[in-house]
Tab-separated table of C-alpha atoms and ligand atoms in Angstrom:
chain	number	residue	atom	x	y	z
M	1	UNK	CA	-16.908	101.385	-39.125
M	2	UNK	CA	-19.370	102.994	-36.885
M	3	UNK	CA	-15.890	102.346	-33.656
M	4	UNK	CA	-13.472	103.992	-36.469
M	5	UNK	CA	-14.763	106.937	-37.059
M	6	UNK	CA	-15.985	107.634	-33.606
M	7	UNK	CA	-12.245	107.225	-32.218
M	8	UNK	CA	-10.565	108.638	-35.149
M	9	UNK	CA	-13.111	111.891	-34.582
M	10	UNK	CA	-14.513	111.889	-31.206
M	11	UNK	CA	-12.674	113.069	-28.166
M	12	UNK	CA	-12.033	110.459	-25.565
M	13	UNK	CA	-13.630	111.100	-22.711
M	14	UNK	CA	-16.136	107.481	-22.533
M	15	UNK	CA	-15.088	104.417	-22.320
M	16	UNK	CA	-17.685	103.019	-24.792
M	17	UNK	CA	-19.124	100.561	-25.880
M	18	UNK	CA	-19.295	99.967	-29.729
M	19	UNK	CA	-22.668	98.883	-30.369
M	20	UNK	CA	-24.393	100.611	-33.483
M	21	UNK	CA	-27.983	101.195	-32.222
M	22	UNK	CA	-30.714	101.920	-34.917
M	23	UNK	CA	-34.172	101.459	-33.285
M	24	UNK	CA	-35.996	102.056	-29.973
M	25	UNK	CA	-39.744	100.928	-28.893
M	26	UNK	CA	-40.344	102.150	-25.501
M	27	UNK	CA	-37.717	100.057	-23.148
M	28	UNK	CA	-36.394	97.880	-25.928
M	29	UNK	CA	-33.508	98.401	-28.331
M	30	UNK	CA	-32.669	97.241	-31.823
M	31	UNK	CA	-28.481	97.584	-33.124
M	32	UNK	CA	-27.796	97.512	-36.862
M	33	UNK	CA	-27.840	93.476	-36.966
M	34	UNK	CA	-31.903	93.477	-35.587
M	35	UNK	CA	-30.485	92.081	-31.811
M	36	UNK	CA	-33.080	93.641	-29.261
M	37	UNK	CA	-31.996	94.944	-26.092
M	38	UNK	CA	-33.686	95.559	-22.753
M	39	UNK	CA	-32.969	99.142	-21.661
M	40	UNK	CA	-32.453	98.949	-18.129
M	41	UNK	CA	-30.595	102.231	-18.135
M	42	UNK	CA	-33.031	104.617	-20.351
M	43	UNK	CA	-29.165	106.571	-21.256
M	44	UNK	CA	-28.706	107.340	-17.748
M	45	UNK	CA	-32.406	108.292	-16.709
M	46	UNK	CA	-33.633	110.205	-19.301
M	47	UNK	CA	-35.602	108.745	-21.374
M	48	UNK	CA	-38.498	108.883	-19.416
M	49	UNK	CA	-41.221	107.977	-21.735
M	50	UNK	CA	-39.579	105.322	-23.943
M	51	UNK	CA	-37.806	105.240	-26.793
M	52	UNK	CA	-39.359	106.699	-29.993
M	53	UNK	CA	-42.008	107.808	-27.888
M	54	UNK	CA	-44.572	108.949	-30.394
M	55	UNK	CA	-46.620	111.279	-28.818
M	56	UNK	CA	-43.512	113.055	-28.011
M	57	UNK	CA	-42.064	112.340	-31.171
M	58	UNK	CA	-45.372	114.753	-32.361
M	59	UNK	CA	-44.723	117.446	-30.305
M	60	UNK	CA	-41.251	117.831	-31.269
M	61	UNK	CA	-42.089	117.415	-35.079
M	62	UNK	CA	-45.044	119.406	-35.033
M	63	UNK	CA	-42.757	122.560	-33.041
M	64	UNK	CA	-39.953	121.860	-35.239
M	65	UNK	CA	-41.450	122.498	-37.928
M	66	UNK	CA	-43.027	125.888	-36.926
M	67	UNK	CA	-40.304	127.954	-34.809
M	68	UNK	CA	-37.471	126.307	-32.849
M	69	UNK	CA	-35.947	129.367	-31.256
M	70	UNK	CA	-36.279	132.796	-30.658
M	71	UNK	CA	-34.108	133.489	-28.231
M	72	UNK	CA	-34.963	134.317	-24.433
M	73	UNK	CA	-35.243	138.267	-25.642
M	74	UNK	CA	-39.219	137.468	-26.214
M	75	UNK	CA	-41.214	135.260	-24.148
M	76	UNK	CA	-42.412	131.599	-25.168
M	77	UNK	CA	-45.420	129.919	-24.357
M	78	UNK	CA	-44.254	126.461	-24.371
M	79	UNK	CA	-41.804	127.516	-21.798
M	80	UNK	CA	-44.098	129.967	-19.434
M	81	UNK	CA	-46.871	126.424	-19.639
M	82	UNK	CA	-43.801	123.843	-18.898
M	83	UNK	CA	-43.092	126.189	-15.595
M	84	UNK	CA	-46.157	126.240	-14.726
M	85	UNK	CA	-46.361	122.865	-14.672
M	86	UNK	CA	-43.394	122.336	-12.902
M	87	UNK	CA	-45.130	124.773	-10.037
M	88	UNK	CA	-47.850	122.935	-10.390
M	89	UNK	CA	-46.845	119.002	-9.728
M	90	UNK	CA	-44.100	120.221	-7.442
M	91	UNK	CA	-46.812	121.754	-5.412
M	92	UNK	CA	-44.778	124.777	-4.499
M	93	UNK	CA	-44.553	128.494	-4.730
M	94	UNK	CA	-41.706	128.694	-7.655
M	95	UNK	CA	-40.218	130.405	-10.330
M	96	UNK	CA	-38.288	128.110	-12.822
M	97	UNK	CA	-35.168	129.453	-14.939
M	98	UNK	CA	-34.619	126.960	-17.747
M	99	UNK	CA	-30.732	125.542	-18.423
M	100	UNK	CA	-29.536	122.814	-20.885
M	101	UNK	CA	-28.521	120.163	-18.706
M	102	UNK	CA	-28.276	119.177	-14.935
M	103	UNK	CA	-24.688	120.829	-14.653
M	104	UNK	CA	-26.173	123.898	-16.125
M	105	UNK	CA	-29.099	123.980	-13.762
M	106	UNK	CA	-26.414	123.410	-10.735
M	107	UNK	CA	-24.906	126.415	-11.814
M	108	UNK	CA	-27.411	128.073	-11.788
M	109	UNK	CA	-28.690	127.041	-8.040
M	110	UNK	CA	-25.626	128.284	-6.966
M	111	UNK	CA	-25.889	131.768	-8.329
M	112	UNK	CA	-29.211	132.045	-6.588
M	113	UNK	CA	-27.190	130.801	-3.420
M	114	UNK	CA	-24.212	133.093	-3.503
M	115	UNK	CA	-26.606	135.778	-4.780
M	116	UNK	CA	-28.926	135.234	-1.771
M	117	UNK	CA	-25.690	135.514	0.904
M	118	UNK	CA	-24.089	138.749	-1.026
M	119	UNK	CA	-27.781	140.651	-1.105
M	120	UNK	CA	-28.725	139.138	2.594
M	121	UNK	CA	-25.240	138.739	4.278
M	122	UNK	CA	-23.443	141.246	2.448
M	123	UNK	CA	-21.218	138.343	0.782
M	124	UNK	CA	-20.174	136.951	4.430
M	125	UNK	CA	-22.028	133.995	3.558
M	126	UNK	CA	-20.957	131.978	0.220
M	127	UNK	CA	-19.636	128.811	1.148
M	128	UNK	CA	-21.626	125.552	-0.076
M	129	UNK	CA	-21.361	121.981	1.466
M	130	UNK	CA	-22.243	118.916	-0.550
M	131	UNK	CA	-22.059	114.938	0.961
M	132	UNK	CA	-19.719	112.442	-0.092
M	133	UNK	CA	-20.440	110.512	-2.843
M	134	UNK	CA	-22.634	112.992	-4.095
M	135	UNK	CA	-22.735	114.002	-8.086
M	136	UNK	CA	-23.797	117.205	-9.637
M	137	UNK	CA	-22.309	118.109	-12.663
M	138	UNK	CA	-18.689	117.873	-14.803
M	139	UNK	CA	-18.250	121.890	-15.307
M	140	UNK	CA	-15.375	122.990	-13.263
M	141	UNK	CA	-17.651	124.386	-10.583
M	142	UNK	CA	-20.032	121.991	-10.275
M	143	UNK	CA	-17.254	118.932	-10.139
M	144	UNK	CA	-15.605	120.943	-7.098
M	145	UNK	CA	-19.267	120.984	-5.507
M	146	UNK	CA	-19.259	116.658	-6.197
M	147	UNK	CA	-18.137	114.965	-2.920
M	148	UNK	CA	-15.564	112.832	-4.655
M	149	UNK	CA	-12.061	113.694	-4.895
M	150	UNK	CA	-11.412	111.479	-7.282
M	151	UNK	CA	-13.088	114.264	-9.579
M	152	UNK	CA	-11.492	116.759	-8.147
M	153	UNK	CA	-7.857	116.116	-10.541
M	154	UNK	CA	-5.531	118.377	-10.466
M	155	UNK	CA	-5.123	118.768	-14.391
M	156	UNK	CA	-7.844	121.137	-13.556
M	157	UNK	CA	-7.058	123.131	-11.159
M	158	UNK	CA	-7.641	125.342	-9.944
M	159	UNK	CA	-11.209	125.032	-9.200
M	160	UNK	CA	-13.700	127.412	-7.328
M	161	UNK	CA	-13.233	128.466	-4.168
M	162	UNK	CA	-16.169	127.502	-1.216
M	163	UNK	CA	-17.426	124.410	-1.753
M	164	UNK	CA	-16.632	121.400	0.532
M	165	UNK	CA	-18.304	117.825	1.277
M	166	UNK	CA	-19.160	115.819	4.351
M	167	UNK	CA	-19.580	112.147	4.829
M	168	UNK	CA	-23.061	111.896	6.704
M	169	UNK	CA	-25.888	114.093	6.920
M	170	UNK	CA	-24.876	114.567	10.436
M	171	UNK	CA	-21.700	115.892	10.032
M	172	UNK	CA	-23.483	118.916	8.002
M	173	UNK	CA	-24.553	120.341	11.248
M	174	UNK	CA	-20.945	120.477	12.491
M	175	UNK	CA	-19.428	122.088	9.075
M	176	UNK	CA	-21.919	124.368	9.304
M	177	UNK	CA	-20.333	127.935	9.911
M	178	UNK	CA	-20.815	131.755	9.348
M	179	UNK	CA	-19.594	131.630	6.015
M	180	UNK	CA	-22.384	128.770	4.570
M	181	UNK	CA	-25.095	130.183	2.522
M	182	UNK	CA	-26.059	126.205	0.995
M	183	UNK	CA	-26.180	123.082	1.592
M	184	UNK	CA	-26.644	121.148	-1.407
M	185	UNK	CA	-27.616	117.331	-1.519
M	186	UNK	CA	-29.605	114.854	-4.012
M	187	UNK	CA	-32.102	112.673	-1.453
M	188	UNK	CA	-31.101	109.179	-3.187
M	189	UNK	CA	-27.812	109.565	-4.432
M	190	UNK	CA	-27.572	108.317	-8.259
M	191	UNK	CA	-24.049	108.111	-9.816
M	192	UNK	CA	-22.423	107.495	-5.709
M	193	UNK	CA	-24.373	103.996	-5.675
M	194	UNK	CA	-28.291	104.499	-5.526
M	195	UNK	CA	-27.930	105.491	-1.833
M	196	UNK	CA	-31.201	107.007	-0.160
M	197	UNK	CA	-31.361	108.992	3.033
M	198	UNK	CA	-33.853	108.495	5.454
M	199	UNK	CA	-36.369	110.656	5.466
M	200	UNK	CA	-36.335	111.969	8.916
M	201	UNK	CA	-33.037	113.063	9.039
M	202	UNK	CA	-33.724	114.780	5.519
M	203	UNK	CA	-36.699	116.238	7.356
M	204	UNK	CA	-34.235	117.525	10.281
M	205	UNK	CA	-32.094	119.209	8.788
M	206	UNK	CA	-33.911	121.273	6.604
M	207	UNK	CA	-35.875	122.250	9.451
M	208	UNK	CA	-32.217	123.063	10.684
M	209	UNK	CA	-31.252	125.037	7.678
M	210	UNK	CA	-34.144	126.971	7.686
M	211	UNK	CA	-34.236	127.817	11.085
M	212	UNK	CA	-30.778	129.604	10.063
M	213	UNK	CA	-32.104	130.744	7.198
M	214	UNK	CA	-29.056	128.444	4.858
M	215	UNK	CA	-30.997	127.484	1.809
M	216	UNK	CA	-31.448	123.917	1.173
M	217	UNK	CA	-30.687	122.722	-2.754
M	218	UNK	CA	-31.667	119.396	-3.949
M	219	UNK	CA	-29.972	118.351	-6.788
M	220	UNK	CA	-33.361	116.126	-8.449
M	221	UNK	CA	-31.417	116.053	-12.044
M	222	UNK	CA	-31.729	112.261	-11.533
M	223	UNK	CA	-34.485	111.459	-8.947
M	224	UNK	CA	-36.873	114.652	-10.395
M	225	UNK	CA	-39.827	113.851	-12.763
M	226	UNK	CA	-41.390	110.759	-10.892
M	227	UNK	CA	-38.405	108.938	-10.941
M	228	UNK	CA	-38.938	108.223	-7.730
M	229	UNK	CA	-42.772	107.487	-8.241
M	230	UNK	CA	-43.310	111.187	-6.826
M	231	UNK	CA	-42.853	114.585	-9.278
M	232	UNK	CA	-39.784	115.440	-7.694
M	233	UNK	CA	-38.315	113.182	-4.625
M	234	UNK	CA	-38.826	116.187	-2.282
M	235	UNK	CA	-42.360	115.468	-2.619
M	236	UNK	CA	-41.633	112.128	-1.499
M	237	UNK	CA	-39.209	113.268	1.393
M	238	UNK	CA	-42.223	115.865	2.174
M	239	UNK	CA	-39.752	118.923	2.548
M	240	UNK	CA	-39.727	122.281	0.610
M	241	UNK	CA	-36.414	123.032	-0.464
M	242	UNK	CA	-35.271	126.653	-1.441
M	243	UNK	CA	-33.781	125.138	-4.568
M	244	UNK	CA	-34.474	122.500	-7.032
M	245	UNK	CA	-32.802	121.714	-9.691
M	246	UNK	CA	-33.895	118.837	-12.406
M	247	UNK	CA	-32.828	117.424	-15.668
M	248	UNK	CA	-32.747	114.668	-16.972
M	249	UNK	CA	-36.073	113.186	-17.163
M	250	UNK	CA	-37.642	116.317	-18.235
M	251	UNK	CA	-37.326	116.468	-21.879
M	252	UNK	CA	-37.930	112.662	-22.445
M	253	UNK	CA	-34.491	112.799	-24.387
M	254	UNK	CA	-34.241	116.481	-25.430
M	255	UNK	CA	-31.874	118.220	-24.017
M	256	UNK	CA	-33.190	120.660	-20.694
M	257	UNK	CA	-32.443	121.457	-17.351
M	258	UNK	CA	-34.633	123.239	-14.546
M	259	UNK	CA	-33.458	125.695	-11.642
M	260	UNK	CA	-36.889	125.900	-10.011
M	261	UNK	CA	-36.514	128.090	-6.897
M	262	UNK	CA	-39.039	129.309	-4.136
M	263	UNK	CA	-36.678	132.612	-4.143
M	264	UNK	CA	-38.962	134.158	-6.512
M	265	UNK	CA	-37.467	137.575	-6.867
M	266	UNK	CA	-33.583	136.682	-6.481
M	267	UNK	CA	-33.035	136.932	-10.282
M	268	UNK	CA	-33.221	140.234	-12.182
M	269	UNK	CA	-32.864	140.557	-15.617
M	270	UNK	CA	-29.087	140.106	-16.427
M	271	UNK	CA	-28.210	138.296	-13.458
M	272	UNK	CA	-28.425	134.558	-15.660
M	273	UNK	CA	-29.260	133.808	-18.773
M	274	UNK	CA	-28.573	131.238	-22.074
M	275	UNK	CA	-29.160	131.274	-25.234
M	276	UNK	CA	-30.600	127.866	-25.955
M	277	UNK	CA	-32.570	126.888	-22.227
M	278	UNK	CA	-35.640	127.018	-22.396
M	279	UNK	CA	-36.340	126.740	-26.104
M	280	UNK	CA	-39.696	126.300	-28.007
M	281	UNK	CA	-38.252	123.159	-28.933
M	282	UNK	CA	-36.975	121.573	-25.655
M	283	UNK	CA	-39.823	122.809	-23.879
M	284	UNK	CA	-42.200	121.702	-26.185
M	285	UNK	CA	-40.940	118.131	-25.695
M	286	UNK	CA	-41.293	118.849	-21.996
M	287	UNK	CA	-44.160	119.961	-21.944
M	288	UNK	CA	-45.997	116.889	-23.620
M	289	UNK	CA	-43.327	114.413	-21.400
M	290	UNK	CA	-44.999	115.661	-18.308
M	291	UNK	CA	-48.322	115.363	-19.595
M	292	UNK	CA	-48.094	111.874	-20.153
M	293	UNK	CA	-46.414	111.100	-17.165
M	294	UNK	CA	-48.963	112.906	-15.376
M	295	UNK	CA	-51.329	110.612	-16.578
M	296	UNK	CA	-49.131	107.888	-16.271
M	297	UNK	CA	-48.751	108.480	-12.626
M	298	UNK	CA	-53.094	109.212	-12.179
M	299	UNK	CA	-53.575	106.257	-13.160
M	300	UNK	CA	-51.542	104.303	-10.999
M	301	UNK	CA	-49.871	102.838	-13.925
M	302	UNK	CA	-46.662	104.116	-12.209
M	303	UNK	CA	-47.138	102.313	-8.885
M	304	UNK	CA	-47.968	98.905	-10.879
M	305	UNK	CA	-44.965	99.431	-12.741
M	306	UNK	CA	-42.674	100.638	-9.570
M	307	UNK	CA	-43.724	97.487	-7.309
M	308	UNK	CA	-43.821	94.675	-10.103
M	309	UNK	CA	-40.481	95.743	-11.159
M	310	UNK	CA	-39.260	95.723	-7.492
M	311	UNK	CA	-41.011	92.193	-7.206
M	312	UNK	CA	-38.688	91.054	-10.205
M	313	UNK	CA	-35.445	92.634	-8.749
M	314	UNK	CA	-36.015	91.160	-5.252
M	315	UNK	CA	-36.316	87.584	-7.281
M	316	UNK	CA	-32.969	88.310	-8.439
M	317	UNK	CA	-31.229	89.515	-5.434
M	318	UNK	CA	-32.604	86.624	-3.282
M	319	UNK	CA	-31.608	84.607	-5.824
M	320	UNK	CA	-27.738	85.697	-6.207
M	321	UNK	CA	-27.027	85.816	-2.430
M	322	UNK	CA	-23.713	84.793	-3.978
M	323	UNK	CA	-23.464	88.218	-6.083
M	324	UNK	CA	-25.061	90.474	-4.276
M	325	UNK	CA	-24.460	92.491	-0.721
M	326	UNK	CA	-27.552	94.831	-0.527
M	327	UNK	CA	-30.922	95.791	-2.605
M	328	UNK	CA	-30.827	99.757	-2.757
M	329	UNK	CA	-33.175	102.752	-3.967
M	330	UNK	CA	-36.473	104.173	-4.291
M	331	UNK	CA	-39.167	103.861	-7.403
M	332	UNK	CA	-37.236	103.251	-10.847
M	333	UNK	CA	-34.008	104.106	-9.169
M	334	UNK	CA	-32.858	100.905	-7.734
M	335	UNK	CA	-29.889	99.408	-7.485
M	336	UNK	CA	-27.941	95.999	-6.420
M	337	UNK	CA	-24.482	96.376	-4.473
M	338	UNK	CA	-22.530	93.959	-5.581
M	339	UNK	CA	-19.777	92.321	-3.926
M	340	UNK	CA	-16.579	93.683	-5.820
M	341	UNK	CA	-15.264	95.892	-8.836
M	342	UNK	CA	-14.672	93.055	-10.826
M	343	UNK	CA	-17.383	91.018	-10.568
M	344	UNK	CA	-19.854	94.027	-11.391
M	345	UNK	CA	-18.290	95.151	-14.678
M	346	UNK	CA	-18.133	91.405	-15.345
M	347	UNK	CA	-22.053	91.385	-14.907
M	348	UNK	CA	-22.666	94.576	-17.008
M	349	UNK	CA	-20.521	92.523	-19.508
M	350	UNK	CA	-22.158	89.542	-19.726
M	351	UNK	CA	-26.001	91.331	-19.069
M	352	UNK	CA	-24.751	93.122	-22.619
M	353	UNK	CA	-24.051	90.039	-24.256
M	354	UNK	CA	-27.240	88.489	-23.062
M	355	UNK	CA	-29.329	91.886	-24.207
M	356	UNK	CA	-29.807	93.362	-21.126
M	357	UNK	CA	-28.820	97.105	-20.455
M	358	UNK	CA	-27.773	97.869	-16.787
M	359	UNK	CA	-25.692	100.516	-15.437
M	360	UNK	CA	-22.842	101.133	-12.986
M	361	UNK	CA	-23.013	103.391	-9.645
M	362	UNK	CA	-20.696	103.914	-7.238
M	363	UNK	CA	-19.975	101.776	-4.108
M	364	UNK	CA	-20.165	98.920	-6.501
M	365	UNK	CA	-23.999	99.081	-7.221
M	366	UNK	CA	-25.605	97.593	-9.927
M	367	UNK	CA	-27.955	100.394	-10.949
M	368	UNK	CA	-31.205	100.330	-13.142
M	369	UNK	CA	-32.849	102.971	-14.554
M	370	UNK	CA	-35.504	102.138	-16.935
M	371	UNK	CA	-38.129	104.163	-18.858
M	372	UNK	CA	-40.758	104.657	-16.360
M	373	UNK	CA	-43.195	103.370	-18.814
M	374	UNK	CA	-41.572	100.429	-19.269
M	375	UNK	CA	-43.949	97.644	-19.777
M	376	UNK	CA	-44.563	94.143	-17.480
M	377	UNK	CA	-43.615	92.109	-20.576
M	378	UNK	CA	-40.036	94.321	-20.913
M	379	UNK	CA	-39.662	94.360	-17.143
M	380	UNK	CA	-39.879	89.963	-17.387
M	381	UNK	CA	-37.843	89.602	-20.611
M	382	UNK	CA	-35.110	91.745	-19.194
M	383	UNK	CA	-34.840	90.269	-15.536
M	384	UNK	CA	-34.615	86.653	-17.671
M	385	UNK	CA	-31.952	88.207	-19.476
M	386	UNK	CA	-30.172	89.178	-16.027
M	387	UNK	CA	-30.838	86.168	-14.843
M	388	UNK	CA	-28.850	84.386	-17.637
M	389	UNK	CA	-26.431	86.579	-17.695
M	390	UNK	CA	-25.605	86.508	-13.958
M	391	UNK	CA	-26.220	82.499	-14.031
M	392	UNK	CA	-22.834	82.443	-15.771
M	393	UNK	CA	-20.816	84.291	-12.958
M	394	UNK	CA	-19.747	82.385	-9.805
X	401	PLP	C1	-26.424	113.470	-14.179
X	401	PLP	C2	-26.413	114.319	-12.985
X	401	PLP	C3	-25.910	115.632	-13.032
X	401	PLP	C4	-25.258	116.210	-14.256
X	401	PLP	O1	-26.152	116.361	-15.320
X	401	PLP	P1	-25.589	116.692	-16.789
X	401	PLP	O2	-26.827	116.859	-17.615
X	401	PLP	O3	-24.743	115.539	-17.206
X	401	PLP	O4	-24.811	117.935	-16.688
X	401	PLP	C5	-25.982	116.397	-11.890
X	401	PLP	N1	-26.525	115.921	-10.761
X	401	PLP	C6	-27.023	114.672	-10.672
X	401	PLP	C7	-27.628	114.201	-9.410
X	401	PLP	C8	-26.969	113.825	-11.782
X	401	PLP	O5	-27.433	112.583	-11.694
């Protein structure tokens, strides 16, 4: 029922997968027949805090049912405290504007960034380079800025002009020109295959760029809010970007995104602006999702739960030598590369059948994602599960 009406109604765009889910606890799942699922994907790294999270499920009640919106014509608390915040854990001197999702915030960095070269290089500088196998966002600007081309399809052309990628950190130095304004990277790559970059030639080059005064954008919409067992990977990477721009952990599930920039003053009123960002409701959510992971992370709950669930995967890779090439990523962003195409949807496949949830990346990685608060017992029920279900593959 649930697979007819979606296709009769629903625009194509997914490739899905018709399972009716009706019930979340934290990492685990429940579909309409009471089968339980391990979430090993927490829908693509957001959410953060578990499902039916019920200290977040408060917050949002409790807002909802006072005001949900106002509009960004009158200021709002719960959105002034959330940025805060955000200057807060990042540890850095920032402004946030608040978006709707990690394309949204994108844009956004790169209005500061053309904004920055028009005011300071009297629009001489404009251009923006990205890295292969980068990701950052499916509006028509933001896919031009991904380093893929197989985004870039010409059914929708024609796309912005300025933005271009290179295949190693390295190479940025080269592309470099009197035209760039931006570089913009993420510091593990999510959706191109769970791909860090070390941390000293992360370090180097935005030295580099700010030697030349090019402003340095991290795209943290998947690595941001400790996904990395840090507040925002940059942390981790100990560099201060010009731009940062987050998403999808922040809300725990509610829709948000976060341009957070060190340009304090490169805004003025008109310049950006939307009607739903920063809501009472979305940042309401936000603000109690960082408050527990706050906590979370004080605690060293985090830590336990980053390096136990890193002891489980290496079990696995060791394990399926057969399977697997390489064990990638940082924190809760890890990944397997596995040896071909086929036999990687084949293990999504049969994970799914065994009640496991696990995720694609590029470069044929095997990518997991779960709640951060995902629990020892969820972390050993779903690596059995993965263990079954890759026990079937040869
Ligand atoms: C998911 C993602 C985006 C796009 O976020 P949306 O909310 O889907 O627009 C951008 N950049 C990175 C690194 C992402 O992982």
């Amino acid at each position: 029922m649930l697979e007819q009406l979606d296709k009769q109604y629903v625009l194509h765009t997914y490739a899905r997968n018709y399972v009716n889910f009706k019930k979340g606890i934290n990492a685990t799942l429940f579909d309409e027949n009471d089968k339980d699922y391990i979430d090993f994907t927490s829908g693509i790294g957001v959410v953060s805090v578990g499902h039916g999270n019920q200290e977040v499920a408060q917050a949002i009640c409790n807002q909802a049912s006072n005001i949900t919106h106002i509009s960004n014509l009158y200021a709002i608390e719960p959105q002034a405290k959330l940025a805060e915040k955000i200057a807060k854990y990042s540890q850095m001197d920032v402004r946030t504007f608040f978006a709707n999702s990690g394309a949204e915030a994108n844009e956004g960095a790169i209005k500061i960034a053309r904004k920055y070269g028009k005011t300071k290089y009297d629009g001489k500088r404009y251009k923006v380079i990205t890295l292969e196998h980068s990701f950052h966002g499916r509006t028509i600007t933001t896919v031009k800025a991904t380093g893929q081309s197989s985004f870039h399809s010409p059914n929708f052309a024609p796309y912005p002009d300025g933005f271009s990628f290179n295949s190693a950190i390295d190479d940025i130095y080269n592309a470099i020109d009197d035209e760039t304004v931006a570089i913009m990277i993420e510091l593990v790559q999510g959706e191109g295959g769970v791909q860090p970059f070390e941390k000293e030639a992360v370090q180097e080059l935005a030295k580099f760029l700010k030697q030349r005064d090019i402003l340095l954008i991290i795209d943290e919409v998947q690595t941001g809010v400790y996904r990395t067992g840090e507040f925002l990977a940059s942390n981790l990477y100990e560099i201060e970007p010009d731009i940062v721009t987050l998403a999808k952990g922040l809300g725990g599930g509610v829709p948000i995104g976060a341009v957070v920039t060190t340009h304090k003053d490169i805004f003025e009123a008109g310049d950006h602006g939307s009607t739903f960002g920063g809501n009472y409701l979305c940042t309401a959510a936000a603000n109690k999702v960082l408050d527990i992971l706050e906590e979370y992370k004080d605690s060293g709950a985090l830590d336990e739960a980053i390096i136990y669930f890193d002891s489980k995967l290496n079990e696995i890779f060791e394990k399926y030598s057969n399977l697997f090439l390489q064990k990638v990523g940082i924190g809760l962003i890890k990944g397997l590369r596995v040896k071909d195409s086929d036999t990687l949807a084949l293990i999504i496949k049969k994970a799914f059948a065994e009640g496991v949830l696990v995720l694609k990346a590029g470069r044929n990685t095997l990518r997991l994602l779960p709640p951060l608060t995902i629990s020892k017992d969820e972390i050993n029920e779903g690596f059995k599960r993965l263990d079954d279900a890759l026990s079937k593959i040869d």
